[in-house]
Amino acid sequence: MTTEVVSEAEVKKEPEKADEQPAAPQQDAEQESEQPAAIQDGDTPRTASPQTDRKSKEARGLSRFLPPWLKRQKSQSRTEPSEDHEDKAPMEEQLEAPPPEEVSPQEAERDESHSIGSADTQPAKEEKGEEFPERIGDGKEEEDLLESKAGEKEDEPLKAEAEAEKSSLKPAKKMKTVTCQVTLLDGSLLPCEVEKRAKGIVLFVKVCEHLNLLEKDYFGLCYKDHADQKCWLDPAKEIKRQIRNCPWQFAFSVKFYPPDPSQLTEDITRYLLCLQLRQDIASGRLPCSFVTHSLLGSYTLQAEMGDHDPDACCLDYISEFQFAPSQSKEMEEKVVELYKTHRGMSPAQADAQFLENAKKLSMYGVDLHHAKDSEGVDIMLGVCANGLLIYKDRLRINRFAWPKILKISYKRSNFYIKIRPGEAEQFESSVGFKLPNHRAAKRLWKVCVEHHTFFRLVTPEQPPKARFLTLGSKFRYSGRTQAQTRQASTLIDRPAPHFERCSSKRLSRSLDGVPGLGMDDQAGATSLGRTPGEKNGRDPALELSSDSKSKLRVQGENIYVRHSNLMLEDLDKTQEDVLKHQASISELKRNFMESTPEPQPSQWDKRLTASPATSLRLRAQAAFEEEVPSSSLLSSTVACTTSVPAAEGAIAVGSPPAAAHVAETAEDKQKSDTLEQAEVEIEETVVIKEVRKAPKVEVTVPEVVVTAVTEKEPEKKPGGEAEGRGGEGVTQRGSTSSDSHSESEDEAEYHPQAPSVSVDQIKELPEEEEELEVEAQPLEAEPTAASPCPTTEEQEPALKDEAQNGHPESQSPQGSVEEDEEDEGEPKLNGDASRAETEGFPQVICCSEPPVVKTEMVTISDTFAAQKTEISTLEVPIVHTETKTITYEAAQVDGAGDSEPGMLMTAQTITSESLCTTTTTHITKMLKGGVSETRIEKRIVISGDSDIDHDQALARAIKEAKEQHPDMSVTRVVVHKETEVMEEGKD
Amino acid sequence: MASFGNFTHAIVRGIPASLVQEALRSSLCQVDLVKAQHQLQLHIGTLKDELGLQVVELPADESLPDCVFVEDCAVVCGDTALITRPGAPSRRKETKAMKSALQELNFKIVEMKDDTATLDGGDVLFTGREFFVGLSKRTNHRGIEILAGAFKDYPVSTLPVFEGLHLKSFCSMAGPDLIAFGSSEPAQKTLKILQQTGDHHYKTLILPDDAAANCVFMNLSGKGQVLLHCTPEEYPNSAKVFERLTDHLLFPVPNSEMSKVDGGLSCCSVLISKTGS
């Protein structure tokens, strides 16, 4: 309703937009072409762009990205009073937007199409974001293109395979071919010819064919990048683009360790898994006790040697096997002793037994990554089927199950997870970790995205089309999920393939017990020698260790954020504490940013670091990335997907925590910005959190949050960036274009709950209730992302069924929803009738985004009241509420300032009330780089009946804000509007 | 896991007279030595006569006033016994007798040699699936690390102990995948962390009294699930909670005297399973 009005106002800015278009590089229609485009975007365009007239460099950078937003913004900005425009327009080009009409219809369509999959509004945005670069070039037509693309993408997995097939069929093409060396799990080398431009899947399929492997989804190919880090080859992308200058050497390995190997269909799959585990064990990656080593070893013998032969003196050959990183005679004796008891067991049975025992090990399938926590302490992050594990030394200090994680993102070398609030917690918390470098952060992020998708989802999420944000990686797991692969496996109809179990004897004994090559030292060395890229022709083991060292070295450069247990500390916070809390967080962040932890080699290093030991070694030469992965484009809004809805949810619901969400939104937006901005914004995020809803007296509660920020900092472009981050930024800029694209890759988000966006929202709803009702408690149950989230209509019924089953552990998203619903039934009594079944249509509009995000939100309940599960869903009065949230954010010219760590000097909150408005002013002073910056955030809640002209009130509020602080600039306006939709009979 | 709690042996130790005056304690209570010894005998009698465990009784040592609390000296799991390095310096020598007793039972002995490491067995909660170890006044990170090294098959998670002497001062296993927890705020805080960090979802038995949450669970062949718990005299409300457990064979065991010196029921024995290897 309101929205439309606003949009008109913005139209005027269109011209600007047009200007920008020329600046934008041309883009290929092809998906792949995106990559190159991205690169260009990264640097050239900026410089070249006409908008250079902006005074500061930053502005330039920003401008690059702004245009797209502009479009979106228009639609978003609808609510904004014209006055605002005036101010903002000068500041940043944000306001310039494409004709709103154009956008909105499209969006609507998209929404529909996507709603099934992700139930959130985001898809639409994603598309836009993704396409964004292209759009700039073309204008309207592009949108159509985009749509069609979108369609394609959905099929991507299939398509990819199809392509692979095709390409393999037409070797005759002129294409040049390359020979890849693939190290198999038994240590042998498989040379594979592929076209030079072939995608990863082509090679992978070839290897699987060679192995006669059907259940291939658990496996993958990895290579070592020039930093000697193990990376997974993305099947959907060209090999060459991934490995860059590195040699075409790969290792076939297990990527997803099935939690229950007995559910694998074929013995050959189990066999390969056994081989991988033997490597893991021998290398020390998978620690076990003496007894377990012995037991596993005995099954290995049984599988490979058959029944124990009393006549042969097995102690002679037994020492050629490697059962443990270091094994004693005693262990060998124990192995033989156990081996004798396995008489009669077939090799397949022995493998199965091996797996049954190995799967219980605490580090089974845990992919470890070095990181630092907020205090700069060395920790390890372990990604596994169930979630993310945090280790300090070898002790687990925290664990975040997938259902607990709302968002996974990385920015630069920082890796963040956003945690669903716990029972007693009102607020989502974010936990950040510092990775050795941004590549490591991205790698970790990817692994998380993949693991989450593989193990938790029924079907893979579609790669984000341009979403909210424009920056970041679009990466998504494109393969089959475990559920799908299991399904597919049931269709396997072939006689058990014959395969030879090669003796692992030779495998074992590499110097450090590095599993990698699966050859004995000599063999290993030889094979290595052959490889072109090898550094020193040494045993892979050695390389691995060097690997770890290098990691350690890198670690020095970074920071880190806050600690796992921290979140537990806010348990009892009242709303009033929020501010303090946030302040402390921001301080934490700041500290974290500033700190430069020193490398502390951990004992585990060797094991862990070496983690996925690949036999490959790569050249040390630092090849920089020539091409941006296709996803890297600005448009890689991937991460943002869910975030939007989440934010909406929060805001819409008007939950106190909404502030946090807002912050998130801000973050997202930031991302769309240039990096610098993005950084800045992070800080903002922290500050901004305050947005939350005031008591809803009336059903209609427009809320206006005006954040005024004066940045008095001197322009410190690169120069001022002494801090770690700043430094990075500079580097990037300075470096070649390749770097620039790396920028775009620097950050990405992923919402593990993506499929259940609505769940997120729902969950947030309860928070509001908490505010109102006090009693609502967070659910224990963690919704599982596994099932696609029900659309609004579906939710109700579906939820009910499952509600009862919803036990904390393996709850499906629906489960949680249900509970919510039920809860509603109870608590709703508070006269918060609207909650009972609120159909929210929150819209979040950000400058950076397409105008209107329509999310169908079923605001059914408070998700958190777990205990109330028993309450049946009563028929509750249904109040339809329409909620809109519109965020206007000025691009920040001196955004760099934000990114800088600052010291919080003062923070105060002032509240004043008038007839129908409540104004909360939150003032924060920070010291950043010697310059103090004052941020004022005003939250104005205007409540009243429809007879109040909210738009006018809003305009007034903004105007006042400006008048009161003439020396400050308005950087952000968030309008949250909640309107009760008249029910029949109600007026 | 199936064999969790399937104990065959128990190691206990007598109460030295020095306990009355010299044992460490957090409150100033007067211990009645005779009554304490009587209660210990009841406890041992339950293990031996009612439950049929083979009980190894170590003699009391007057120079070690706390020696009755054998639990702190060793952590036994599978074929491995970790001899701890108790956090209280006055208790370090208690491990000697324990070590030899375990050696006699053919355990693989792992000793905590690092003299920066401390660990009390009272901080170690083994659920059958994983270890949770409290970071308390008596146990430090290094000690837990060594424990993790000794029992590599299992995940080892650390838990903060906000109040009380040990982790098990307010919790313990009360059944397979069932953890008894006190209801105090610090205990609940720890429980939250446990639930988040753990691999498994455990059921919980919340008891009104923290101290009552220290009970002894066994799953004995022939007896089924057995629980030694507080008496109604000491903790009437908590005892009622235990009495509602229907799957367990319940044995209320008096512990009023030991509790004056911070000793729970579990402190008085090291339970061992020698069935398998």
Short mmCIF file of C-alpha atoms in Angstrom, two decimals, chain A residues 716-896:
data_model
loop_
_atom_site.label_atom_id
_atom_site.label_comp_id
_atom_site.label_asym_id
_atom_site.label_seq_id
_atom_site.Cartn_x
_atom_site.Cartn_y
_atom_site.Cartn_z
CA LYS A 716 41.51 7.59 5.16
CA LYS A 717 41.40 5.54 2.24
CA PRO A 718 44.06 3.03 2.12
CA GLY A 719 46.31 5.25 4.00
CA GLY A 720 44.31 5.15 7.11
CA GLU A 721 43.94 1.49 6.95
CA ALA A 722 46.64 0.51 9.20
CA GLU A 723 44.47 -2.05 10.77
CA GLY A 724 44.46 -5.56 9.65
CA ARG A 725 41.45 -5.13 7.61
CA GLY A 726 42.34 -1.96 6.09
CA GLY A 727 45.56 -3.44 5.14
CA GLU A 728 43.89 -6.18 3.36
CA GLY A 729 41.74 -3.89 1.50
CA VAL A 730 44.67 -2.02 0.28
CA THR A 731 46.39 -5.03 -0.81
CA GLN A 732 43.55 -6.14 -2.78
CA ARG A 733 43.13 -2.95 -4.46
CA GLY A 734 46.70 -2.64 -5.27
CA SER A 735 47.00 -6.03 -6.67
CA THR A 736 45.95 -7.11 -10.03
CA SER A 737 42.52 -7.44 -11.30
CA SER A 738 42.48 -10.93 -10.15
CA ASP A 739 42.55 -9.63 -6.72
CA SER A 740 39.68 -7.49 -7.32
CA HIS A 741 37.54 -10.35 -8.03
CA SER A 742 38.84 -11.96 -5.02
CA GLU A 743 37.25 -9.14 -3.29
CA SER A 744 33.97 -10.08 -4.47
CA GLU A 745 34.65 -13.49 -3.22
CA ASP A 746 35.62 -12.23 0.06
CA GLU A 747 32.37 -12.68 1.62
CA ALA A 748 29.36 -14.73 1.36
CA GLU A 749 26.58 -15.88 3.45
CA TYR A 750 24.64 -18.97 3.58
CA HIS A 751 21.58 -19.64 5.51
CA PRO A 752 21.49 -23.16 6.55
CA GLN A 753 17.87 -22.84 7.25
CA ALA A 754 17.27 -21.53 3.87
CA PRO A 755 14.66 -24.01 3.08
CA SER A 756 12.87 -23.01 6.14
CA VAL A 757 13.03 -19.37 5.95
CA SER A 758 9.69 -19.16 7.36
CA VAL A 759 10.88 -21.06 10.28
CA ASP A 760 13.39 -18.48 10.97
CA GLN A 761 10.86 -15.90 10.91
CA ILE A 762 8.65 -17.80 13.03
CA LYS A 763 11.21 -18.36 15.50
CA GLU A 764 11.73 -14.77 15.77
CA LEU A 765 8.19 -14.09 16.30
CA PRO A 766 8.17 -15.67 19.61
CA GLU A 767 10.64 -13.21 20.72
CA GLU A 768 8.23 -10.51 20.31
CA GLU A 769 5.88 -12.38 22.33
CA GLU A 770 8.37 -12.72 24.94
CA GLU A 771 8.48 -9.11 25.12
CA LEU A 772 4.85 -8.84 25.43
CA GLU A 773 4.14 -11.86 27.36
CA VAL A 774 7.27 -12.42 29.20
CA GLU A 775 6.65 -16.01 29.55
CA ALA A 776 7.32 -17.30 26.15
CA GLN A 777 10.32 -19.46 26.13
CA PRO A 778 12.57 -20.51 23.39
CA LEU A 779 12.07 -23.84 21.95
CA GLU A 780 14.46 -26.45 22.75
CA ALA A 781 13.71 -28.18 19.66
CA GLU A 782 15.83 -27.20 16.82
CA PRO A 783 14.06 -27.19 13.60
CA THR A 784 15.78 -29.19 11.06
CA ALA A 785 16.47 -27.67 7.83
CA ALA A 786 16.04 -30.98 6.25
CA SER A 787 12.64 -30.48 4.93
CA PRO A 788 11.78 -27.70 2.69
CA CYS A 789 9.86 -25.21 4.51
CA PRO A 790 6.23 -25.34 4.06
CA THR A 791 4.53 -22.55 2.40
CA THR A 792 2.26 -20.54 4.42
CA GLU A 793 -0.81 -22.42 3.63
CA GLU A 794 0.78 -25.71 4.18
CA GLN A 795 2.33 -24.91 7.37
CA GLU A 796 -0.59 -25.11 9.56
CA PRO A 797 -1.72 -28.57 8.86
CA ALA A 798 1.68 -29.95 8.36
CA LEU A 799 2.90 -28.57 11.50
CA LYS A 800 0.28 -29.99 13.60
CA ASP A 801 1.02 -33.47 12.63
CA GLU A 802 4.56 -33.21 13.39
CA ALA A 803 4.30 -31.14 16.40
CA GLN A 804 4.10 -34.03 18.64
CA ASN A 805 7.01 -35.74 17.16
CA GLY A 806 9.08 -32.71 17.30
CA HIS A 807 11.67 -33.69 19.71
CA PRO A 808 14.61 -31.51 20.13
CA GLU A 809 17.05 -33.56 18.28
CA SER A 810 15.85 -34.21 14.89
CA GLN A 811 13.12 -31.88 14.40
CA SER A 812 12.15 -30.94 11.06
CA PRO A 813 11.48 -27.37 10.46
CA GLN A 814 7.90 -28.08 10.44
CA GLY A 815 8.16 -29.51 13.80
CA SER A 816 9.34 -26.33 15.12
CA VAL A 817 6.75 -24.47 13.35
CA GLU A 818 4.14 -26.56 14.78
CA GLU A 819 5.28 -26.09 18.16
CA ASP A 820 5.13 -22.53 17.54
CA GLU A 821 1.68 -22.77 16.52
CA GLU A 822 0.72 -24.62 19.49
CA ASP A 823 2.47 -22.27 21.65
CA GLU A 824 0.57 -19.60 20.13
CA GLY A 825 -2.53 -21.13 21.18
CA GLU A 826 -1.49 -20.67 24.69
CA PRO A 827 0.30 -17.51 25.00
CA LYS A 828 -1.74 -15.69 22.54
CA LEU A 829 -4.07 -15.00 25.24
CA ASN A 830 -2.13 -12.01 26.03
CA GLY A 831 -4.38 -10.16 23.86
CA ASP A 832 -1.88 -10.42 21.19
CA ALA A 833 -4.47 -11.81 19.02
CA SER A 834 -2.62 -10.79 16.01
CA ARG A 835 0.06 -13.20 16.84
CA ALA A 836 -2.15 -16.09 16.90
CA GLU A 837 -2.05 -16.42 13.29
CA THR A 838 -0.50 -13.53 11.74
CA GLU A 839 -0.08 -13.53 8.15
CA GLY A 840 2.69 -11.23 7.77
CA PHE A 841 3.86 -9.87 4.56
CA PRO A 842 6.88 -8.19 5.74
CA GLN A 843 8.84 -6.46 3.19
CA VAL A 844 12.30 -5.49 3.56
CA ILE A 845 13.59 -3.04 1.23
CA CYS A 846 17.09 -2.13 1.19
CA CYS A 847 18.87 0.23 -0.91
CA SER A 848 20.92 -2.52 -2.14
CA GLU A 849 18.04 -4.61 -2.98
CA PRO A 850 15.25 -5.00 -5.26
CA PRO A 851 12.41 -2.92 -4.14
CA VAL A 852 9.98 -5.16 -2.57
CA VAL A 853 10.57 -8.33 -0.93
CA LYS A 854 7.46 -10.07 -0.22
CA THR A 855 7.69 -12.78 2.17
CA GLU A 856 4.84 -14.75 3.16
CA MET A 857 5.41 -15.17 6.68
CA VAL A 858 3.35 -17.27 8.82
CA THR A 859 3.77 -15.64 12.04
CA ILE A 860 2.20 -18.33 13.79
CA SER A 861 3.72 -18.41 17.08
CA ASP A 862 6.52 -18.31 19.34
CA THR A 863 8.78 -20.95 18.35
CA PHE A 864 10.47 -20.96 21.56
CA ALA A 865 7.98 -22.22 23.91
CA ALA A 866 9.05 -25.73 23.64
CA GLN A 867 7.35 -26.85 26.67
CA LYS A 868 4.06 -25.90 25.40
CA THR A 869 4.11 -28.45 22.77
CA GLU A 870 1.29 -30.33 24.25
CA ILE A 871 -1.12 -27.61 23.73
CA SER A 872 -3.19 -28.41 20.84
CA THR A 873 -3.66 -25.88 18.25
CA LEU A 874 -6.82 -24.21 19.05
CA GLU A 875 -8.70 -22.11 16.79
CA VAL A 876 -7.42 -18.81 17.55
CA PRO A 877 -8.72 -15.60 16.34
CA ILE A 878 -6.85 -14.86 13.26
CA VAL A 879 -5.58 -11.47 12.69
CA HIS A 880 -3.92 -10.77 9.50
CA THR A 881 -1.19 -8.38 9.76
CA GLU A 882 0.61 -6.88 6.98
CA THR A 883 4.06 -5.93 7.78
CA LYS A 884 6.45 -3.99 5.76
CA THR A 885 9.91 -3.13 6.50
CA ILE A 886 11.70 -0.72 4.41
CA THR A 887 15.23 0.09 4.85
CA TYR A 888 16.92 2.93 3.31
CA GLU A 889 20.56 3.11 3.67
CA ALA A 890 22.88 5.68 2.41
CA ALA A 891 25.98 4.39 0.93
CA GLN A 892 28.69 5.58 3.06
CA VAL A 893 31.28 7.51 1.41
CA ASP A 894 33.71 7.10 4.08
CA GLY A 895 32.60 3.71 4.84
CA ALA A 896 36.08 2.69 5.54
#
